[in-house]
Amino acid sequence: MPSSTLASGTASAPAGWAGRRRVRRLQLLVPLAVVGGVAALAAFAPLLTPYGAETIDPLLRMALPSPAHLLGTDEFGRDILSRVAYGARITLLVSVASIGLAVCVGTLLGSAAAFFGGAIDLLVMRIADGLLSFPPILLAIYVITFLGPSVVNVILVIALLYIPRFARVAHAATLSVRETEYVQAAQAQGARPARILRRAVLPNIAAPLFVQASLGLGHAILLESGLSFLGLGAPPPAPSWGRMIEQSSRFMTLSVWPVVWPASIVSGTVLAFNLLGDALRDWLDPRLRGSV
Amino acid sequence: MRGKILAGLLVVAVLGVPAVVGGAPGPAVACPVQGGVLRFGLYRDPTGLDPHLNFGATSSSLQGNVYDTLVEYDARGNLGPGLAESWAQPQPTVYIFKLRRNVTFHDGTPLVAADVLYSFKRILDPQTKATRQKEFEDLVESTRAQGDYTVEVRLKHPSATFLDILAGRETFIVSKKWADAGGDFKKAMNGTGAFRLASYEPNVRYILERYPKAWDPACLDRVELVPILDDRARVNALRSGQADFVEYLPWQDTEFLMRERGFRVYRGFEVFNMIRLNPTRPPLTNPKVRQALNFAINRETVSLTAFGGQAQLMDGFLLRKDAWAYNPETSKVWKYDPQRALALLKEAGVMRPGDLHLVLESANLTVHLDTAQVVATMLRSFGATVDLKINDVATLFQKRVTGDFMMMMDGLSLPWADPDFYYRYFHSTGTAYAAAVKFKDERLDQLLEEGQRITDRTKRKAIYADAERALFQEAPWIFIVWRPQAEAARSAVKGYVRLPGGLGAFSVGYFNHIWIEK
């Protein structure tokens, strides 16, 4: 991705320019469409299928895709499309809520630490480094084992894992913004620190945070699916993508569809969020902005 | 395939081995092949070594092969000689056991009457927390040795189940000398069985080595018990040749392996899935609500979805057709009948099922969780609010004992074949259910006490029929299915016999009769 950005930035021939612009636009629009599609799936789940996510049909287990069940049914005779759609609700709720929480808390801590410096800076950033040194999935498993599996706990754990990441990004960005003339001007005018942070710093560090949030959403989905795959997410029979994969993979000798669908949608969504993050970075970068 | 079996039969015939082909549990049978190693994939860690504590059915493969009991079940499920080569009952309350001579413990000391007395004493000692402590305390009046090889046991009252208790997995005979010398039953094993525990590492492996001086010696040189917790990994270990034998076969692999060449599947229905109800927690305080829950679930659907249609429906209670006390009248009482469930709820003052707020606890084991999921879904579609909580196995075992639950998904196997098992569950002092949740029904208490003391079968049959009628009124559990329980082995593994009826879980305690075809 970064190499293509460079190439487009230095492009000179008009014909190649137009083609690359089209590619760049697609790089933004395709992942956006996938993310939008998943969001629509979650939002309109009850309208999409006549079945509930937990409705059992004992006589129609592991059915192949058909007009009645577009993606087939799982080993309990539950409609896979319904489960994927309702599962999107859980997954999106978890990822949006946890990353939202992490953005708010992390940005506040990171930019405040950078702005004030000194002991606060040292304390906040060392704690953040400490948390970053844990492998994410292990820390998550550890905490969930203590707190017990539930949607709220998964949100809290993912937020906890991502707070230091956002704090780091906000910290670095604030450090460079702090020395700019407009911040110094605001200080000279006697503005209070809170006002400076809100009016002068935050708008100018938003771009990298935005990109980081998009990447974070993808990671959060992966983490949530991983945790529910291990049985540490929303308890069954609630449909969550990770648990769907885990449960149905026991029956792969009999039918692969109940695994293939949730697995593809997890990878597709995560990939889309990652591509979206990359595209956003290019798009938000002021040096490249004019080229889209 | 068939040719091989015929050839095997011929070999057996030529060697003049008794007609029980495949080495049934019981007295020694010559081994068609001597030696070899059996790698056995366990469903979970055996959890403990103490020979007087029950650690669940999975521990049978460890304890049952290292230790012996006074009496043992044979391949047909009948009681036969074990460490006692014979016994007499001169009065209804007196048993005289004649011990086998030349039996030695794995440390080399001979088995004598003092060891049996010591084992009884250890089970009775509340400090041991033995699983059968209560039964022994209720039953055993006194024990006395007559010489080194005769033990006399006097009971407080006649008991129809005393010998069944002695054949159980919780009443193994241990060495007094070894214990006196400081042996720790929780850290090492010193039995009289065909295998001795050579080494172990919890959760990793348990190595059993052939004890050459055993009274019923093994064909195999060694058995390696390896816990492989993941169902798929366990089945794959068998298919890839890393294991010779695996237990707790998931139903989907049962069907698959039955068709596959080179493997043999052994299946029985001794374990039942049910939901323990806690009658001290509203709304379950009302028996009508508990009955309604039994009518609100569709057992056929559970069997189809959680067990691929392989389970047997539990539409009655714990006595099945093969039991002598079986009563057809009380055996088909639970049906899926939502109308009746609604009517019962109304009688209980619950006007809408939506007013039922239920909490169902389950262990994180597929054999439990699949059933729990289906039941939760069915009760939700009936209208109730169901909160499904998942626990690890240790926490669930804890809650079983403390009674800290409203509804608990569980799977049990019967401790013995005699209907006296009802006492352990449903008598108000019953250690396997009632005591923990303060379940008490005067009539049931009276019937179950009577059933224990009377030995006449016709009378007992009538008593247990009455007890089942009382159970129908009280509905202390949601009775669900007898789940398929299966093991699979490479087809070269011979001599494994699944015990009939409720005794299936005992089968893995007889590795001494297994041999591996070359």
Coordinates of C-alpha atoms in Angstrom, one line a residue, chain B:
Chain B
M1 CA -11.7 -58.5 8.1
R2 CA -14.1 -61.3 8.7
G3 CA -11.3 -63.8 7.8
K4 CA -9.2 -62.3 10.5
I5 CA -11.9 -62.7 13.1
L6 CA -12.4 -66.3 12.1
A7 CA -8.7 -67.0 12.2
G8 CA -8.7 -65.4 15.7
L9 CA -11.5 -67.6 16.8
L10 CA -9.7 -70.6 15.5
V11 CA -6.6 -69.7 17.4
V12 CA -8.7 -69.3 20.5
A13 CA -10.4 -72.6 19.9
V14 CA -7.1 -74.4 19.4
L15 CA -5.6 -72.9 22.5
G16 CA -8.6 -74.2 24.4
V17 CA -9.6 -70.9 25.9
P18 CA -13.0 -70.7 27.5
A19 CA -15.9 -69.8 25.3
V20 CA -15.9 -66.1 26.4
V21 CA -14.1 -64.7 23.4
G22 CA -12.3 -61.5 23.8
G23 CA -11.3 -61.9 27.4
A24 CA -14.3 -60.8 29.5
P25 CA -13.7 -59.2 32.8
G26 CA -13.4 -62.0 35.4
P27 CA -10.9 -64.7 36.0
A28 CA -7.7 -64.9 34.1
V29 CA -7.8 -65.8 30.4
A30 CA -4.7 -66.7 28.5
C31 CA -3.5 -63.9 26.3
P32 CA -3.5 -64.6 22.5
V33 CA -0.7 -62.0 22.2
Q34 CA 1.6 -61.2 25.1
G35 CA 3.2 -57.7 25.3
G36 CA 2.7 -54.4 23.5
V37 CA 1.8 -50.9 24.5
L38 CA -1.6 -49.3 24.4
R39 CA -1.8 -45.6 24.0
F40 CA -5.1 -44.4 25.4
G41 CA -6.5 -40.9 24.7
L42 CA -8.5 -39.7 27.8
Y43 CA -11.3 -37.2 27.7
R44 CA -9.8 -35.3 30.6
D45 CA -7.3 -35.6 33.3
P46 CA -8.2 -38.2 35.9
T47 CA -7.9 -35.4 38.5
G48 CA -7.0 -37.5 41.5
L49 CA -5.4 -40.7 42.7
D50 CA -7.3 -41.4 45.9
P51 CA -8.8 -44.8 45.6
H52 CA -11.8 -43.9 47.9
L53 CA -12.9 -40.8 46.0
N54 CA -14.9 -40.7 42.9
F55 CA -13.4 -38.4 40.3
G56 CA -16.0 -39.1 37.6
A57 CA -16.3 -41.8 35.0
T58 CA -13.1 -40.8 33.2
S59 CA -11.0 -41.9 36.2
S60 CA -12.0 -45.5 35.9
S61 CA -9.2 -46.2 33.4
L62 CA -6.6 -45.2 36.0
Q63 CA -8.0 -46.4 39.3
G64 CA -9.8 -49.5 38.0
N65 CA -6.6 -50.9 36.5
V66 CA -4.3 -50.2 39.4
Y67 CA -6.7 -51.2 42.3
D68 CA -9.0 -54.1 42.8
T69 CA -12.2 -54.5 44.7
L70 CA -13.5 -57.4 46.8
V71 CA -16.1 -58.3 44.3
E72 CA -16.2 -57.4 40.6
Y73 CA -18.7 -57.3 37.7
D74 CA -18.2 -59.8 34.9
A75 CA -18.8 -59.1 31.2
R76 CA -22.6 -59.6 31.7
G77 CA -22.8 -57.2 34.6
N78 CA -23.2 -59.9 37.2
L79 CA -21.3 -59.8 40.4
G80 CA -18.4 -62.2 40.6
P81 CA -15.3 -62.8 42.6
G82 CA -12.6 -60.1 42.8
L83 CA -10.1 -60.1 45.6
A84 CA -12.6 -62.2 47.5
E85 CA -12.6 -65.6 45.7
S86 CA -15.9 -66.4 47.4
W87 CA -18.3 -65.2 50.0
A88 CA -21.1 -66.5 52.1
Q89 CA -24.1 -64.9 53.8
P90 CA -25.0 -67.0 56.8
Q91 CA -27.5 -64.4 58.0
P92 CA -29.0 -61.5 56.1
T93 CA -26.8 -59.1 57.9
V94 CA -23.5 -61.1 57.9
Y95 CA -21.1 -61.5 55.0
I96 CA -18.0 -63.7 55.2
F97 CA -15.4 -63.0 52.5
K98 CA -12.7 -65.6 51.7
L99 CA -9.7 -63.7 50.3
R100 CA -7.7 -64.9 47.3
R101 CA -4.3 -66.3 48.4
N102 CA -1.0 -65.2 46.8
V103 CA -2.2 -61.7 45.9
T104 CA 0.4 -59.1 46.4
F105 CA 0.4 -55.3 46.3
H106 CA 2.7 -53.5 43.9
D107 CA 5.2 -52.9 46.7
G108 CA 5.4 -56.7 47.2
T109 CA 3.5 -57.1 50.4
P110 CA 0.9 -59.8 50.4
L111 CA -2.8 -59.0 50.7
V112 CA -4.3 -60.1 54.0
A113 CA -7.5 -59.5 56.0
A114 CA -5.9 -56.6 57.8
D115 CA -5.7 -54.7 54.5
V116 CA -9.5 -55.1 53.9
L117 CA -10.2 -54.0 57.5
Y118 CA -8.0 -51.0 57.0
S119 CA -9.7 -50.1 53.7
F120 CA -13.1 -50.2 55.4
K121 CA -11.8 -48.1 58.2
R122 CA -10.3 -45.5 55.8
I123 CA -13.6 -45.3 53.9
L124 CA -15.5 -44.8 57.2
D125 CA -13.2 -42.1 58.5
P126 CA -14.8 -38.7 57.8
Q127 CA -11.3 -37.3 57.4
T128 CA -10.9 -39.3 54.2
K129 CA -14.1 -37.6 52.7
A130 CA -14.7 -40.9 50.9
T131 CA -17.4 -41.0 48.4
R132 CA -19.1 -43.9 50.1
Q133 CA -18.6 -42.8 53.6
K134 CA -22.3 -42.2 54.2
E135 CA -23.3 -45.6 52.8
F136 CA -20.7 -47.3 54.9
E137 CA -21.7 -45.5 58.0
D138 CA -25.4 -46.3 57.4
L139 CA -24.6 -50.0 56.8
V140 CA -21.5 -51.4 58.4
E141 CA -21.9 -52.5 62.0
S142 CA -18.5 -54.2 62.5
T143 CA -15.7 -55.9 60.6
R144 CA -13.5 -58.7 61.9
A145 CA -10.7 -60.8 60.6
Q146 CA -10.8 -64.6 61.1
G147 CA -7.2 -65.5 60.3
D148 CA -5.3 -63.9 57.5
Y149 CA -7.7 -64.7 54.7
T150 CA -11.2 -64.4 56.0
V151 CA -13.1 -61.2 56.7
E152 CA -16.5 -61.0 58.4
V153 CA -18.6 -58.0 57.9
R154 CA -21.7 -57.4 60.0
L155 CA -24.3 -54.9 58.7
K156 CA -26.7 -52.8 60.8
H157 CA -29.6 -54.0 58.6
P158 CA -30.1 -56.2 55.6
S159 CA -29.0 -54.4 52.4
A160 CA -29.8 -55.3 48.8
T161 CA -26.9 -53.3 47.5
F162 CA -23.9 -54.0 49.8
L163 CA -22.1 -56.1 47.2
D164 CA -22.8 -53.6 44.5
I165 CA -21.2 -50.9 46.7
L166 CA -18.2 -53.2 47.2
A167 CA -17.8 -53.6 43.4
G168 CA -17.9 -49.8 42.9
R169 CA -15.1 -47.6 41.8
E170 CA -14.8 -46.0 45.3
T171 CA -14.2 -49.0 47.5
F172 CA -10.8 -50.3 46.4
I173 CA -8.7 -52.4 48.7
V174 CA -5.5 -50.7 49.8
S175 CA -2.5 -51.8 51.7
K176 CA -2.4 -51.2 55.5
K177 CA 1.4 -51.7 55.7
W178 CA 2.1 -49.2 52.9
A179 CA -0.2 -46.6 54.5
D180 CA 1.4 -47.2 58.0
A181 CA 4.8 -46.7 56.4
G182 CA 3.7 -43.2 55.3
G183 CA 2.3 -43.9 51.9
D184 CA 0.2 -41.0 50.6
F185 CA -2.9 -42.1 48.7
K186 CA -3.2 -38.8 47.0
K187 CA 0.3 -38.8 45.5
A188 CA 1.1 -42.5 44.8
M189 CA -0.8 -45.7 44.1
N190 CA -0.2 -49.1 45.5
G191 CA -2.8 -51.5 44.5
T192 CA -3.2 -55.2 43.6
G193 CA -4.3 -54.6 40.0
A194 CA -2.7 -55.8 36.8
F195 CA -0.9 -52.5 36.3
R196 CA 1.1 -50.4 38.6
L197 CA 1.4 -46.6 38.2
A198 CA 5.0 -46.2 37.0
S199 CA 5.1 -42.5 36.6
Y200 CA 2.7 -39.6 36.0
E201 CA 2.6 -36.0 35.3
P202 CA -0.9 -34.4 35.8
N203 CA -2.6 -33.2 32.6
V204 CA 0.2 -34.8 30.5
R205 CA 0.4 -38.6 30.9
Y206 CA 0.0 -41.5 33.3
I207 CA 2.2 -44.5 32.6
L208 CA 0.8 -47.9 33.7
E209 CA 3.2 -50.8 33.7
R210 CA 2.3 -54.5 33.8
Y211 CA 2.6 -56.0 37.2
P212 CA 3.9 -59.5 36.5
K213 CA 2.8 -60.9 39.9
A214 CA -0.8 -59.8 39.5
W215 CA -3.5 -62.5 40.3
D216 CA -5.2 -61.6 37.0
P217 CA -2.2 -60.5 34.9
A218 CA -2.3 -58.3 31.9
C219 CA -1.6 -59.1 28.3
L220 CA -0.1 -55.7 27.6
D221 CA 3.3 -54.5 28.8
R222 CA 2.3 -50.9 29.2
V223 CA -0.6 -48.5 29.0
E224 CA -0.1 -44.8 28.4
L225 CA -3.0 -42.7 29.5
V226 CA -2.8 -39.3 27.8
P227 CA -5.5 -36.6 28.4
I228 CA -6.4 -35.1 25.0
L229 CA -9.1 -32.6 25.9
D230 CA -10.1 -31.4 22.5
D231 CA -12.6 -33.8 20.9
R232 CA -11.1 -33.3 17.4
A233 CA -7.6 -33.7 18.5
R234 CA -8.5 -36.9 20.3
V235 CA -10.2 -38.5 17.3
N236 CA -7.4 -37.3 15.0
A237 CA -4.8 -38.9 17.3
L238 CA -6.6 -42.2 16.8
R239 CA -6.9 -41.7 13.0
S240 CA -3.3 -40.7 12.6
G241 CA -2.1 -43.7 14.7
Q242 CA -0.8 -41.6 17.7
A243 CA -3.4 -43.3 19.9
D244 CA -4.7 -46.9 19.8
F245 CA -7.8 -46.2 21.8
V246 CA -9.8 -43.1 22.6
E247 CA -12.8 -42.5 24.9
Y248 CA -15.7 -40.1 24.8
L249 CA -16.1 -40.2 21.0
P250 CA -18.3 -37.3 19.8
W251 CA -21.4 -38.6 18.0
Q252 CA -20.4 -37.2 14.6
D253 CA -17.1 -39.1 14.7
T254 CA -18.9 -42.2 16.0
E255 CA -20.8 -42.5 12.8
F256 CA -17.8 -41.6 10.8
L257 CA -15.5 -44.2 12.4
M258 CA -18.1 -46.9 12.2
R259 CA -17.9 -46.6 8.5
E260 CA -14.1 -46.3 8.4
R261 CA -12.0 -49.4 7.9
G262 CA -9.4 -50.3 10.5
F263 CA -11.3 -49.0 13.5
R264 CA -13.8 -50.4 15.9
V265 CA -16.4 -48.4 17.8
Y266 CA -17.9 -49.5 21.1
R267 CA -21.0 -47.7 22.2
G268 CA -23.4 -47.8 25.1
F269 CA -26.0 -45.6 26.8
E270 CA -25.0 -45.6 30.4
V271 CA -24.8 -41.9 30.9
F272 CA -27.8 -39.7 31.1
N273 CA -28.0 -35.9 30.6
M274 CA -30.4 -34.1 32.9
I275 CA -30.8 -30.8 34.6
R276 CA -30.7 -30.6 38.4
L277 CA -33.4 -28.3 39.7
N278 CA -32.9 -26.4 43.0
P279 CA -36.3 -26.5 44.8
T280 CA -35.2 -23.7 47.2
R281 CA -35.0 -21.2 44.3
P282 CA -38.2 -19.6 43.2
P283 CA -40.0 -20.3 40.8
L284 CA -38.7 -23.9 41.2
T285 CA -40.1 -24.1 44.7
N286 CA -43.4 -25.3 43.2
P287 CA -43.3 -28.9 41.9
K288 CA -45.8 -28.0 39.3
V289 CA -43.3 -25.6 37.7
R290 CA -40.7 -28.3 37.7
Q291 CA -43.1 -30.7 36.1
A292 CA -44.0 -28.0 33.5
L293 CA -40.3 -27.6 32.6
N294 CA -40.2 -31.4 31.9
F295 CA -43.2 -31.1 29.6
A296 CA -41.8 -28.0 27.9
I297 CA -38.8 -29.6 26.3
N298 CA -38.8 -31.8 23.3
R299 CA -36.4 -34.7 23.9
E300 CA -36.5 -35.9 20.3
T301 CA -35.1 -32.5 19.3
V302 CA -32.4 -32.7 21.9
S303 CA -31.4 -36.1 20.6
L304 CA -31.4 -34.9 17.0
T305 CA -29.5 -31.7 17.4
A306 CA -27.1 -32.4 20.3
F307 CA -26.5 -36.1 19.5
G308 CA -27.3 -36.5 15.8
G309 CA -30.3 -38.6 16.7
Q310 CA -28.2 -41.2 18.5
A311 CA -29.4 -40.6 22.0
Q312 CA -32.2 -42.6 23.7
L313 CA -35.0 -40.4 25.1
M314 CA -35.3 -40.2 28.8
D315 CA -39.1 -40.2 28.9
G316 CA -39.2 -42.0 32.3
F317 CA -36.8 -42.2 35.1
L318 CA -33.6 -44.1 35.8
L319 CA -34.9 -47.7 35.4
R320 CA -34.8 -49.0 31.9
K321 CA -36.1 -52.1 30.2
D322 CA -33.0 -54.2 31.1
A323 CA -33.5 -53.5 34.8
W324 CA -35.4 -56.1 36.9
A325 CA -37.3 -53.4 38.6
Y326 CA -38.4 -51.8 35.3
N327 CA -42.0 -50.6 35.4
P328 CA -43.6 -49.8 32.0
E329 CA -46.3 -47.7 33.6
T330 CA -43.8 -45.1 34.9
S331 CA -41.4 -45.3 32.0
K332 CA -43.2 -43.2 29.4
V333 CA -44.5 -40.3 31.4
W334 CA -42.5 -37.3 30.0
K335 CA -43.7 -36.1 26.6
Y336 CA -43.3 -32.8 24.8
D337 CA -46.6 -31.2 25.7
P338 CA -46.5 -27.4 25.8
Q339 CA -50.2 -27.2 26.5
R340 CA -49.9 -29.3 29.6
A341 CA -46.8 -27.3 30.6
L342 CA -48.8 -24.0 30.3
A343 CA -51.7 -25.5 32.3
L344 CA -49.3 -26.7 35.0
L345 CA -47.8 -23.2 35.2
K346 CA -51.2 -21.7 35.6
E347 CA -52.0 -24.0 38.4
A348 CA -48.8 -22.9 40.0
G349 CA -49.8 -19.3 39.7
V350 CA -47.5 -18.4 36.8
M351 CA -49.9 -16.9 34.4
R352 CA -47.5 -16.4 31.5
P353 CA -44.2 -18.4 30.7
G354 CA -42.7 -14.9 30.3
D355 CA -42.8 -14.6 34.1
L356 CA -40.3 -17.5 34.4
H357 CA -36.8 -16.2 34.9
L358 CA -34.4 -19.1 34.8
V359 CA -30.7 -19.4 35.2
L360 CA -29.1 -22.5 33.7
E361 CA -25.5 -23.4 34.5
S362 CA -23.4 -25.7 32.4
A363 CA -19.9 -26.9 32.3
N364 CA -17.8 -25.9 29.2
L365 CA -17.9 -29.5 27.9
T366 CA -19.5 -30.2 24.6
V367 CA -21.5 -33.2 25.9
H368 CA -23.2 -30.8 28.4
L369 CA -23.1 -27.5 26.5
D370 CA -24.8 -28.7 23.3
T371 CA -27.7 -30.1 25.3
A372 CA -27.8 -26.9 27.5
Q373 CA -28.0 -24.7 24.4
V374 CA -30.8 -26.6 22.9
V375 CA -32.8 -26.7 26.2
A376 CA -32.2 -23.0 26.7
T377 CA -33.5 -22.3 23.2
M378 CA -36.5 -24.5 23.7
L379 CA -37.4 -22.9 27.0
R380 CA -37.0 -19.5 25.4
S381 CA -39.3 -20.3 22.5
F382 CA -41.7 -21.6 25.1
G383 CA -41.6 -18.0 26.5
A384 CA -39.3 -18.2 29.5
T385 CA -36.3 -16.0 30.0
V386 CA -33.2 -18.2 30.3
D387 CA -29.8 -17.1 31.2
L388 CA -27.2 -19.7 30.2
K389 CA -24.0 -19.5 32.4
I390 CA -20.9 -21.4 31.5
N391 CA -18.5 -22.7 34.2
D392 CA -15.3 -24.6 34.1
V393 CA -15.6 -28.2 35.3
A394 CA -14.0 -27.6 38.7
T395 CA -16.4 -24.7 39.5
L396 CA -19.4 -26.7 38.4
F397 CA -18.3 -29.7 40.6
Q398 CA -18.1 -27.2 43.5
K399 CA -21.6 -25.9 42.8
R400 CA -22.9 -29.4 42.7
V401 CA -21.8 -29.9 46.3
T402 CA -22.8 -26.5 47.6
G403 CA -26.1 -26.4 45.8
D404 CA -25.4 -22.8 44.6
F405 CA -27.4 -22.9 41.4
M406 CA -30.9 -22.7 40.1
M407 CA -30.7 -25.2 37.2
M408 CA -27.6 -27.2 36.4
M409 CA -26.9 -29.2 33.3
D410 CA -25.3 -32.4 34.2
G411 CA -24.4 -35.9 33.0
L412 CA -24.3 -38.8 35.3
S413 CA -23.9 -42.6 35.2
L414 CA -25.5 -44.9 37.7
P415 CA -23.2 -46.0 40.5
W416 CA -24.4 -49.6 40.4
A417 CA -27.2 -51.6 38.8
D418 CA -29.5 -52.0 41.8
P419 CA -32.4 -49.4 41.9
D420 CA -31.1 -48.3 45.3
F421 CA -29.2 -45.7 43.3
Y422 CA -32.4 -43.6 43.7
Y423 CA -31.5 -43.3 47.4
R424 CA -28.2 -41.6 46.5
Y425 CA -30.0 -39.0 44.4
F426 CA -33.5 -38.4 45.9
H427 CA -33.5 -39.4 49.6
S428 CA -33.3 -36.2 51.6
T429 CA -29.8 -37.2 52.7
G430 CA -28.8 -38.3 49.2
T431 CA -25.2 -37.1 48.6
A432 CA -25.5 -37.1 44.8
Y433 CA -28.3 -34.5 44.6
A434 CA -30.9 -34.0 47.4
A435 CA -28.7 -33.0 50.3
A436 CA -27.0 -30.2 48.3
V437 CA -30.3 -28.5 47.3
K438 CA -32.3 -29.5 50.4
F439 CA -34.7 -31.6 48.3
K440 CA -37.0 -33.5 50.7
D441 CA -40.2 -35.5 50.1
E442 CA -41.4 -37.5 53.1
R443 CA -43.0 -40.2 51.0
L444 CA -39.9 -40.7 48.8
D445 CA -37.7 -40.8 51.9
Q446 CA -39.8 -43.6 53.4
L447 CA -40.0 -45.6 50.2
L448 CA -36.2 -45.4 49.5
E449 CA -35.4 -46.4 53.0
E450 CA -37.7 -49.4 52.8
G451 CA -36.3 -50.4 49.4
Q452 CA -32.9 -50.5 50.9
R453 CA -33.8 -52.9 53.7
I454 CA -36.1 -55.3 52.1
T455 CA -34.4 -58.0 50.0
D456 CA -37.5 -59.6 48.4
R457 CA -37.5 -58.5 44.8
T458 CA -41.2 -58.5 44.2
K459 CA -41.8 -56.2 47.1
R460 CA -38.9 -54.0 46.1
K461 CA -40.2 -53.7 42.6
A462 CA -43.5 -52.4 43.9
I463 CA -41.6 -49.9 46.1
Y464 CA -39.5 -48.5 43.3
A465 CA -42.6 -48.2 41.1
D466 CA -44.2 -46.1 43.9
A467 CA -40.9 -44.1 44.2
E468 CA -41.1 -43.3 40.5
R469 CA -44.7 -42.2 40.8
A470 CA -43.5 -39.8 43.6
L471 CA -40.7 -38.6 41.4
F472 CA -43.2 -37.8 38.7
Q473 CA -45.1 -35.6 41.2
E474 CA -41.9 -34.0 42.5
A475 CA -40.0 -33.7 39.2
P476 CA -36.7 -32.8 40.9
W477 CA -34.8 -32.9 37.6
I478 CA -35.5 -32.2 34.0
F479 CA -35.0 -35.7 32.6
I480 CA -33.6 -35.4 29.1
V481 CA -31.7 -38.2 27.3
W482 CA -29.5 -41.2 27.7
R483 CA -26.6 -40.0 25.7
P484 CA -24.5 -42.2 23.4
Q485 CA -21.2 -42.9 25.1
A486 CA -18.6 -44.5 22.9
E487 CA -15.0 -45.5 22.7
A488 CA -13.0 -46.3 19.5
A489 CA -9.9 -48.3 18.9
R490 CA -7.7 -49.5 16.1
S491 CA -9.2 -52.8 15.0
A492 CA -6.0 -54.6 16.0
V493 CA -6.9 -53.8 19.6
K494 CA -8.9 -56.8 20.9
G495 CA -10.4 -58.0 24.1
Y496 CA -12.2 -54.8 25.1
V497 CA -15.7 -55.6 26.4
R498 CA -18.3 -52.9 27.2
L499 CA -20.2 -53.8 30.3
P500 CA -24.0 -53.8 29.8
G501 CA -26.7 -51.4 31.0
G502 CA -25.6 -48.7 33.4
L503 CA -22.2 -50.3 34.0
G504 CA -20.6 -49.1 30.8
A505 CA -18.3 -46.6 32.6
F506 CA -16.7 -49.6 34.4
S507 CA -15.4 -51.1 31.1
V508 CA -12.2 -49.1 30.9
G509 CA -11.2 -50.5 34.3
Y510 CA -10.3 -53.9 32.6
F511 CA -7.3 -53.2 30.5
N512 CA -5.8 -56.5 31.7
H513 CA -7.9 -58.4 29.1
I514 CA -6.9 -56.2 26.2
W515 CA -4.3 -57.4 23.7
I516 CA -3.0 -56.1 20.4
E517 CA -3.0 -58.3 17.3
K518 CA 0.3 -58.3 15.5

